[in-house]
Amino acid sequence: MKKLAVEIAFVLILFYCSTAFSQPHLIKIIELNTEKEYVLIKNEGKQTVDLKGWLLHDHDYGKEEVYSYAFQDIQLKRGQVLQMQSGITKKKGKEDERAYKLSGVAYYIRWSDRNVWNNECDIAYLLDRNGKLIAESHKGTELTKKKKASCR
């Protein structure tokens, strides 16, 4: 009986380890708003994800520029949303956060005071610390004008 209990415990440990480490991150870009200049990133998984070393890239097809942001000490817990804000503003610090932070957002980061999104054809890429593409979002009016499926 004791041997059976040990074997069951061992199988459960193996199952837990294989599922916990083989599941991809469930971090998603849930919104790319090119008019209001923000990106919302959500942890839809069950575990906290350390975003330190992760990158958010904007590939701007209209200007041939790439904007990048490297995350520092962000622990995005299950269900939490991170807002990456950009755009020209005269508000600074907490005043900026109070003016632009959306309801329900756990983390608010002012990415840039420049307009990052050009409203024509942008792609937001989220890469983990190893450079693996975790999520992407396409947005822009050029998608419909040129009848393309994506900005690529």
mmCIF file of N, CA and C in Angstrom, residues 31-143:
data_model
loop_
_atom_site.group_PDB
_atom_site.id
_atom_site.type_symbol
_atom_site.label_atom_id
_atom_site.label_comp_id
_atom_site.label_asym_id
_atom_site.label_seq_id
_atom_site.Cartn_x
_atom_site.Cartn_y
_atom_site.Cartn_z
ATOM 1 N N GLU A 31 -5.137 44.220 -26.834
ATOM 2 C CA GLU A 31 -5.582 45.390 -27.593
ATOM 3 C C GLU A 31 -4.384 46.221 -28.034
ATOM 4 N N LEU A 32 -4.446 46.641 -29.280
ATOM 5 C CA LEU A 32 -3.507 47.612 -29.845
ATOM 6 C C LEU A 32 -4.362 48.762 -30.334
ATOM 7 N N ASN A 33 -4.320 49.882 -29.615
ATOM 8 C CA ASN A 33 -5.133 51.038 -29.961
ATOM 9 C C ASN A 33 -4.216 52.097 -30.553
ATOM 10 N N THR A 34 -4.254 52.221 -31.884
ATOM 11 C CA THR A 34 -3.345 53.140 -32.570
ATOM 12 C C THR A 34 -3.798 54.590 -32.460
ATOM 13 N N GLU A 35 -5.058 54.827 -32.192
ATOM 14 C CA GLU A 35 -5.552 56.199 -32.050
ATOM 15 C C GLU A 35 -5.228 56.773 -30.676
ATOM 16 N N LYS A 36 -5.415 55.969 -29.638
ATOM 17 C CA LYS A 36 -5.154 56.437 -28.277
ATOM 18 C C LYS A 36 -3.758 56.057 -27.798
ATOM 19 N N GLU A 37 -2.984 55.443 -28.712
ATOM 20 C CA GLU A 37 -1.561 55.177 -28.457
ATOM 21 C C GLU A 37 -1.289 54.269 -27.260
ATOM 22 N N TYR A 38 -1.954 53.114 -27.189
ATOM 23 C CA TYR A 38 -1.611 52.172 -26.121
ATOM 24 C C TYR A 38 -1.721 50.729 -26.583
ATOM 25 N N VAL A 39 -1.031 49.874 -25.853
ATOM 26 C CA VAL A 39 -1.088 48.428 -26.037
ATOM 27 C C VAL A 39 -1.441 47.832 -24.682
ATOM 28 N N LEU A 40 -2.358 46.866 -24.680
ATOM 29 C CA LEU A 40 -2.708 46.154 -23.460
ATOM 30 C C LEU A 40 -2.186 44.727 -23.561
ATOM 31 N N ILE A 41 -1.434 44.323 -22.550
ATOM 32 C CA ILE A 41 -0.854 42.985 -22.482
ATOM 33 C C ILE A 41 -1.446 42.300 -21.252
ATOM 34 N N LYS A 42 -1.956 41.085 -21.425
ATOM 35 C CA LYS A 42 -2.629 40.387 -20.318
ATOM 36 C C LYS A 42 -2.025 39.011 -20.087
ATOM 37 N N ASN A 43 -1.926 38.645 -18.812
ATOM 38 C CA ASN A 43 -1.520 37.298 -18.435
ATOM 39 C C ASN A 43 -2.788 36.464 -18.299
ATOM 40 N N GLU A 44 -3.046 35.611 -19.271
ATOM 41 C CA GLU A 44 -4.219 34.748 -19.259
ATOM 42 C C GLU A 44 -3.895 33.356 -18.733
ATOM 43 N N GLY A 45 -2.671 33.194 -18.236
ATOM 44 C CA GLY A 45 -2.264 31.913 -17.674
ATOM 45 C C GLY A 45 -2.600 31.809 -16.202
ATOM 46 N N LYS A 46 -2.135 30.730 -15.598
ATOM 47 C CA LYS A 46 -2.414 30.476 -14.189
ATOM 48 C C LYS A 46 -1.283 30.908 -13.273
ATOM 49 N N GLN A 47 -0.112 31.177 -13.861
ATOM 50 C CA GLN A 47 1.048 31.509 -13.047
ATOM 51 C C GLN A 47 1.555 32.914 -13.343
ATOM 52 N N THR A 48 2.197 33.516 -12.344
ATOM 53 C CA THR A 48 2.832 34.813 -12.512
ATOM 54 C C THR A 48 3.971 34.676 -13.518
ATOM 55 N N VAL A 49 4.113 35.673 -14.374
ATOM 56 C CA VAL A 49 5.185 35.673 -15.374
ATOM 57 C C VAL A 49 6.089 36.873 -15.119
ATOM 58 N N ASP A 50 7.382 36.597 -15.005
ATOM 59 C CA ASP A 50 8.389 37.640 -14.843
ATOM 60 C C ASP A 50 8.722 38.186 -16.229
ATOM 61 N N LEU A 51 8.392 39.450 -16.471
ATOM 62 C CA LEU A 51 8.614 40.051 -17.793
ATOM 63 C C LEU A 51 9.993 40.684 -17.943
ATOM 64 N N LYS A 52 10.823 40.592 -16.919
ATOM 65 C CA LYS A 52 12.152 41.201 -17.004
ATOM 66 C C LYS A 52 12.916 40.618 -18.196
ATOM 67 N N GLY A 53 13.399 41.518 -19.051
ATOM 68 C CA GLY A 53 14.136 41.092 -20.238
ATOM 69 C C GLY A 53 13.260 40.866 -21.458
ATOM 70 N N TRP A 54 11.941 40.902 -21.303
ATOM 71 C CA TRP A 54 11.040 40.775 -22.451
ATOM 72 C C TRP A 54 11.061 42.087 -23.233
ATOM 73 N N LEU A 55 10.708 42.016 -24.524
ATOM 74 C CA LEU A 55 10.715 43.195 -25.392
ATOM 75 C C LEU A 55 9.358 43.379 -26.062
ATOM 76 N N LEU A 56 8.941 44.636 -26.160
ATOM 77 C CA LEU A 56 7.787 44.992 -26.981
ATOM 78 C C LEU A 56 8.330 45.828 -28.135
ATOM 79 N N HIS A 57 8.059 45.379 -29.358
ATOM 80 C CA HIS A 57 8.523 46.078 -30.561
ATOM 81 C C HIS A 57 7.324 46.584 -31.338
ATOM 82 N N ASP A 58 7.504 47.749 -31.948
ATOM 83 C CA ASP A 58 6.547 48.257 -32.924
ATOM 84 C C ASP A 58 7.271 48.297 -34.248
ATOM 85 N N HIS A 59 6.754 47.589 -35.220
ATOM 86 C CA HIS A 59 7.306 47.712 -36.569
ATOM 87 C C HIS A 59 6.368 48.628 -37.336
ATOM 88 N N ASP A 60 6.849 49.782 -37.673
ATOM 89 C CA ASP A 60 6.071 50.804 -38.344
ATOM 90 C C ASP A 60 6.388 50.752 -39.832
ATOM 91 N N TYR A 61 5.456 50.225 -40.611
ATOM 92 C CA TYR A 61 5.710 50.082 -42.039
ATOM 93 C C TYR A 61 5.673 51.398 -42.790
ATOM 94 N N GLY A 62 5.088 52.437 -42.213
ATOM 95 C CA GLY A 62 5.031 53.724 -42.888
ATOM 96 C C GLY A 62 6.313 54.518 -42.752
ATOM 97 N N LYS A 63 7.051 54.352 -41.661
ATOM 98 C CA LYS A 63 8.225 55.176 -41.398
ATOM 99 C C LYS A 63 9.525 54.397 -41.414
ATOM 100 N N GLU A 64 9.442 53.082 -41.590
ATOM 101 C CA GLU A 64 10.629 52.234 -41.584
ATOM 102 C C GLU A 64 11.428 52.377 -40.286
ATOM 103 N N GLU A 65 10.738 52.589 -39.172
ATOM 104 C CA GLU A 65 11.376 52.683 -37.863
ATOM 105 C C GLU A 65 10.877 51.550 -36.986
ATOM 106 N N VAL A 66 11.686 51.157 -36.048
ATOM 107 C CA VAL A 66 11.272 50.164 -35.069
ATOM 108 C C VAL A 66 11.479 50.761 -33.691
ATOM 109 N N TYR A 67 10.410 50.831 -32.918
ATOM 110 C CA TYR A 67 10.494 51.278 -31.535
ATOM 111 C C TYR A 67 10.518 50.029 -30.665
ATOM 112 N N SER A 68 11.330 50.046 -29.633
ATOM 113 C CA SER A 68 11.429 48.890 -28.742
ATOM 114 C C SER A 68 11.381 49.340 -27.295
ATOM 115 N N TYR A 69 10.808 48.484 -26.465
ATOM 116 C CA TYR A 69 10.791 48.721 -25.024
ATOM 117 C C TYR A 69 11.221 47.431 -24.334
ATOM 118 N N ALA A 70 12.220 47.526 -23.457
ATOM 119 C CA ALA A 70 12.681 46.369 -22.675
ATOM 120 C C ALA A 70 12.080 46.470 -21.276
ATOM 121 N N PHE A 71 11.343 45.448 -20.892
ATOM 122 C CA PHE A 71 10.705 45.436 -19.574
ATOM 123 C C PHE A 71 11.739 45.211 -18.482
ATOM 124 N N GLN A 72 11.490 45.841 -17.346
ATOM 125 C CA GLN A 72 12.346 45.668 -16.175
ATOM 126 C C GLN A 72 11.642 44.744 -15.186
ATOM 127 N N ASP A 73 11.484 45.159 -13.969
ATOM 128 C CA ASP A 73 10.940 44.301 -12.911
ATOM 129 C C ASP A 73 9.419 44.327 -12.870
ATOM 130 N N ILE A 74 8.800 43.592 -13.773
ATOM 131 C CA ILE A 74 7.346 43.475 -13.802
ATOM 132 C C ILE A 74 6.990 42.010 -13.563
ATOM 133 N N GLN A 75 6.231 41.760 -12.530
ATOM 134 C CA GLN A 75 5.711 40.424 -12.237
ATOM 135 C C GLN A 75 4.222 40.460 -12.575
ATOM 136 N N LEU A 76 3.863 39.993 -13.760
ATOM 137 C CA LEU A 76 2.472 40.043 -14.214
ATOM 138 C C LEU A 76 1.748 38.797 -13.715
ATOM 139 N N LYS A 77 0.886 39.014 -12.742
ATOM 140 C CA LYS A 77 0.155 37.903 -12.128
ATOM 141 C C LYS A 77 -1.017 37.482 -12.995
ATOM 142 N N ARG A 78 -1.533 36.322 -12.675
ATOM 143 C CA ARG A 78 -2.693 35.753 -13.366
ATOM 144 C C ARG A 78 -3.818 36.793 -13.465
ATOM 145 N N GLY A 79 -4.281 37.030 -14.686
ATOM 146 C CA GLY A 79 -5.395 37.938 -14.924
ATOM 147 C C GLY A 79 -5.030 39.407 -14.983
ATOM 148 N N GLN A 80 -3.795 39.755 -14.670
ATOM 149 C CA GLN A 80 -3.417 41.166 -14.667
ATOM 150 C C GLN A 80 -3.158 41.683 -16.081
ATOM 151 N N VAL A 81 -3.388 42.998 -16.228
ATOM 152 C CA VAL A 81 -3.198 43.673 -17.512
ATOM 153 C C VAL A 81 -2.157 44.778 -17.333
ATOM 154 N N LEU A 82 -1.278 44.884 -18.317
ATOM 155 C CA LEU A 82 -0.248 45.920 -18.369
ATOM 156 C C LEU A 82 -0.591 46.850 -19.524
ATOM 157 N N GLN A 83 -0.563 48.151 -19.279
ATOM 158 C CA GLN A 83 -0.824 49.152 -20.317
ATOM 159 C C GLN A 83 0.470 49.856 -20.680
ATOM 160 N N MET A 84 0.839 49.790 -21.965
ATOM 161 C CA MET A 84 1.996 50.500 -22.499
ATOM 162 C C MET A 84 1.465 51.710 -23.243
ATOM 163 N N GLN A 85 1.725 52.902 -22.704
ATOM 164 C CA GLN A 85 1.180 54.135 -23.261
ATOM 165 C C GLN A 85 2.272 54.897 -23.994
ATOM 166 N N SER A 86 1.907 55.506 -25.100
ATOM 167 C CA SER A 86 2.814 56.388 -25.830
ATOM 168 C C SER A 86 2.017 57.600 -26.267
ATOM 169 N N GLY A 87 2.641 58.477 -26.991
ATOM 170 C CA GLY A 87 1.953 59.642 -27.517
ATOM 171 C C GLY A 87 2.357 60.932 -26.843
ATOM 172 N N ILE A 88 2.203 61.989 -27.590
ATOM 173 C CA ILE A 88 2.601 63.315 -27.129
ATOM 174 C C ILE A 88 1.656 63.772 -26.022
ATOM 175 N N THR A 89 2.246 64.211 -24.920
ATOM 176 C CA THR A 89 1.470 64.703 -23.783
ATOM 177 C C THR A 89 2.285 65.723 -23.003
ATOM 178 N N LYS A 90 1.601 66.604 -22.326
ATOM 179 C CA LYS A 90 2.280 67.550 -21.439
ATOM 180 C C LYS A 90 2.193 67.084 -20.002
ATOM 181 N N LYS A 91 1.460 65.997 -19.779
ATOM 182 C CA LYS A 91 1.305 65.477 -18.424
ATOM 183 C C LYS A 91 2.519 64.622 -18.080
ATOM 184 N N LYS A 92 2.964 64.701 -16.851
ATOM 185 C CA LYS A 92 4.153 63.953 -16.432
ATOM 186 C C LYS A 92 3.850 63.155 -15.172
ATOM 187 N N GLY A 93 4.574 62.062 -15.006
ATOM 188 C CA GLY A 93 4.506 61.257 -13.790
ATOM 189 C C GLY A 93 3.110 60.757 -13.461
ATOM 190 N N LYS A 94 2.712 60.938 -12.209
ATOM 191 C CA LYS A 94 1.415 60.439 -11.736
ATOM 192 C C LYS A 94 0.249 61.134 -12.431
ATOM 193 N N GLU A 95 0.428 62.393 -12.838
ATOM 194 C CA GLU A 95 -0.632 63.108 -13.556
ATOM 195 C C GLU A 95 -0.917 62.405 -14.890
ATOM 196 N N ASP A 96 0.138 61.964 -15.565
ATOM 197 C CA ASP A 96 0.003 61.227 -16.823
ATOM 198 C C ASP A 96 -0.756 59.925 -16.577
ATOM 199 N N GLU A 97 -0.369 59.209 -15.531
ATOM 200 C CA GLU A 97 -1.005 57.933 -15.218
ATOM 201 C C GLU A 97 -2.486 58.127 -14.898
ATOM 202 N N ARG A 98 -2.809 59.149 -14.113
ATOM 203 C CA ARG A 98 -4.212 59.415 -13.771
ATOM 204 C C ARG A 98 -5.032 59.767 -15.018
ATOM 205 N N ALA A 99 -4.420 60.450 -15.974
ATOM 206 C CA ALA A 99 -5.131 60.885 -17.177
ATOM 207 C C ALA A 99 -5.360 59.756 -18.181
ATOM 208 N N TYR A 100 -4.416 58.824 -18.302
ATOM 209 C CA TYR A 100 -4.479 57.849 -19.386
ATOM 210 C C TYR A 100 -4.646 56.390 -18.961
ATOM 211 N N LYS A 101 -4.395 56.080 -17.710
ATOM 212 C CA LYS A 101 -4.495 54.686 -17.264
ATOM 213 C C LYS A 101 -5.943 54.212 -17.317
ATOM 214 N N LEU A 102 -6.148 53.077 -17.968
ATOM 215 C CA LEU A 102 -7.482 52.516 -18.101
ATOM 216 C C LEU A 102 -7.888 51.794 -16.819
ATOM 217 N N SER A 103 -9.168 51.728 -16.589
ATOM 218 C CA SER A 103 -9.711 51.036 -15.417
ATOM 219 C C SER A 103 -9.347 49.547 -15.477
ATOM 220 N N GLY A 104 -8.950 48.997 -14.357
ATOM 221 C CA GLY A 104 -8.632 47.574 -14.279
ATOM 222 C C GLY A 104 -7.210 47.212 -14.665
ATOM 223 N N VAL A 105 -6.406 48.189 -15.016
ATOM 224 C CA VAL A 105 -5.021 47.940 -15.411
ATOM 225 C C VAL A 105 -4.143 47.873 -14.156
ATOM 226 N N ALA A 106 -3.348 46.815 -14.040
ATOM 227 C CA ALA A 106 -2.469 46.632 -12.877
ATOM 228 C C ALA A 106 -1.188 47.450 -12.999
ATOM 229 N N TYR A 107 -0.622 47.514 -14.204
ATOM 230 C CA TYR A 107 0.625 48.242 -14.441
ATOM 231 C C TYR A 107 0.426 49.230 -15.573
ATOM 232 N N TYR A 108 0.964 50.433 -15.390
ATOM 233 C CA TYR A 108 0.904 51.473 -16.410
ATOM 234 C C TYR A 108 2.340 51.933 -16.667
ATOM 235 N N ILE A 109 2.753 51.859 -17.930
ATOM 236 C CA ILE A 109 4.105 52.293 -18.290
ATOM 237 C C ILE A 109 4.002 53.287 -19.438
ATOM 238 N N ARG A 110 4.618 54.448 -19.251
ATOM 239 C CA ARG A 110 4.718 55.423 -20.331
ATOM 240 C C ARG A 110 5.922 55.000 -21.158
ATOM 241 N N TRP A 111 5.648 54.447 -22.335
ATOM 242 C CA TRP A 111 6.689 53.924 -23.203
ATOM 243 C C TRP A 111 7.475 55.064 -23.828
ATOM 244 N N SER A 112 6.766 56.029 -24.386
ATOM 245 C CA SER A 112 7.424 57.111 -25.104
ATOM 246 C C SER A 112 6.490 58.308 -25.190
ATOM 247 N N ASP A 113 7.064 59.493 -25.240
ATOM 248 C CA ASP A 113 6.267 60.692 -25.489
ATOM 249 C C ASP A 113 6.069 60.908 -26.989
ATOM 250 N N ARG A 114 6.700 60.098 -27.797
ATOM 251 C CA ARG A 114 6.501 60.162 -29.244
ATOM 252 C C ARG A 114 5.270 59.339 -29.615
ATOM 253 N N ASN A 115 4.668 59.665 -30.739
ATOM 254 C CA ASN A 115 3.588 58.834 -31.263
ATOM 255 C C ASN A 115 4.226 57.595 -31.890
ATOM 256 N N VAL A 116 4.068 56.475 -31.231
ATOM 257 C CA VAL A 116 4.673 55.230 -31.691
ATOM 258 C C VAL A 116 3.847 54.618 -32.827
ATOM 259 N N TRP A 117 2.549 54.656 -32.702
ATOM 260 C CA TRP A 117 1.665 54.014 -33.676
ATOM 261 C C TRP A 117 1.237 55.039 -34.721
ATOM 262 N N ASN A 118 1.357 54.694 -36.002
ATOM 263 C CA ASN A 118 1.078 55.675 -37.056
ATOM 264 C C ASN A 118 -0.329 55.580 -37.628
ATOM 265 N N ASN A 119 -1.145 54.670 -37.147
ATOM 266 C CA ASN A 119 -2.540 54.502 -37.575
ATOM 267 C C ASN A 119 -2.687 54.003 -39.010
ATOM 268 N N GLU A 120 -1.598 53.627 -39.653
ATOM 269 C CA GLU A 120 -1.702 53.127 -41.022
ATOM 270 C C GLU A 120 -1.486 51.624 -41.090
ATOM 271 N N CYS A 121 -0.341 51.194 -40.617
ATOM 272 C CA CYS A 121 -0.067 49.762 -40.666
ATOM 273 C C CYS A 121 1.020 49.440 -39.649
ATOM 274 N N ASP A 122 0.611 49.053 -38.473
ATOM 275 C CA ASP A 122 1.542 48.768 -37.381
ATOM 276 C C ASP A 122 1.385 47.339 -36.897
ATOM 277 N N ILE A 123 2.494 46.805 -36.388
ATOM 278 C CA ILE A 123 2.472 45.486 -35.756
ATOM 279 C C ILE A 123 3.190 45.603 -34.426
ATOM 280 N N ALA A 124 2.541 45.131 -33.382
ATOM 281 C CA ALA A 124 3.163 45.046 -32.061
ATOM 282 C C ALA A 124 3.637 43.609 -31.872
ATOM 283 N N TYR A 125 4.911 43.450 -31.529
ATOM 284 C CA TYR A 125 5.496 42.140 -31.262
ATOM 285 C C TYR A 125 5.912 42.076 -29.800
ATOM 286 N N LEU A 126 5.602 40.990 -29.131
ATOM 287 C CA LEU A 126 6.051 40.763 -27.762
ATOM 288 C C LEU A 126 6.960 39.543 -27.766
ATOM 289 N N LEU A 127 8.222 39.747 -27.352
ATOM 290 C CA LEU A 127 9.223 38.679 -27.344
ATOM 291 C C LEU A 127 9.658 38.397 -25.921
ATOM 292 N N ASP A 128 9.867 37.115 -25.605
ATOM 293 C CA ASP A 128 10.362 36.792 -24.270
ATOM 294 C C ASP A 128 11.864 37.070 -24.197
ATOM 295 N N ARG A 129 12.460 36.812 -23.040
ATOM 296 C CA ARG A 129 13.884 37.154 -22.845
ATOM 297 C C ARG A 129 14.813 36.338 -23.731
ATOM 298 N N ASN A 130 14.308 35.262 -24.333
ATOM 299 C CA ASN A 130 15.113 34.456 -25.253
ATOM 300 C C ASN A 130 14.892 34.854 -26.714
ATOM 301 N N GLY A 131 14.079 35.875 -26.935
ATOM 302 C CA GLY A 131 13.811 36.332 -28.297
ATOM 303 C C GLY A 131 12.701 35.573 -28.993
ATOM 304 N N LYS A 132 12.000 34.704 -28.267
ATOM 305 C CA LYS A 132 10.902 33.941 -28.852
ATOM 306 C C LYS A 132 9.658 34.813 -28.943
ATOM 307 N N LEU A 133 9.011 34.793 -30.116
ATOM 308 C CA LEU A 133 7.781 35.553 -30.309
ATOM 309 C C LEU A 133 6.670 34.928 -29.474
ATOM 310 N N ILE A 134 6.102 35.720 -28.563
ATOM 311 C CA ILE A 134 5.043 35.244 -27.682
ATOM 312 C C ILE A 134 3.680 35.706 -28.176
ATOM 313 N N ALA A 135 3.602 36.955 -28.661
ATOM 314 C CA ALA A 135 2.322 37.488 -29.132
ATOM 315 C C ALA A 135 2.585 38.582 -30.157
ATOM 316 N N GLU A 136 1.590 38.801 -31.019
ATOM 317 C CA GLU A 136 1.662 39.907 -31.954
ATOM 318 C C GLU A 136 0.254 40.390 -32.253
ATOM 319 N N SER A 137 0.165 41.657 -32.648
ATOM 320 C CA SER A 137 -1.122 42.240 -32.995
ATOM 321 C C SER A 137 -0.914 43.187 -34.169
ATOM 322 N N HIS A 138 -1.799 43.099 -35.151
ATOM 323 C CA HIS A 138 -1.721 43.927 -36.357
ATOM 324 C C HIS A 138 -2.857 44.940 -36.316
ATOM 325 N N LYS A 139 -2.565 46.156 -36.746
ATOM 326 C CA LYS A 139 -3.614 47.174 -36.739
ATOM 327 C C LYS A 139 -3.294 48.246 -37.764
ATOM 328 N N GLY A 140 -4.324 48.811 -38.355
ATOM 329 C CA GLY A 140 -4.116 49.958 -39.224
ATOM 330 C C GLY A 140 -5.076 50.010 -40.387
ATOM 331 N N THR A 141 -5.269 51.207 -40.911
ATOM 332 C CA THR A 141 -6.214 51.414 -41.998
ATOM 333 C C THR A 141 -5.708 50.848 -43.315
ATOM 334 N N GLU A 142 -4.398 50.720 -43.480
ATOM 335 C CA GLU A 142 -3.854 50.186 -44.733
ATOM 336 C C GLU A 142 -4.273 48.734 -44.948
ATOM 337 N N LEU A 143 -4.641 48.061 -43.878
ATOM 338 C CA LEU A 143 -5.096 46.683 -44.022
ATOM 339 C C LEU A 143 -6.320 46.613 -44.924
#
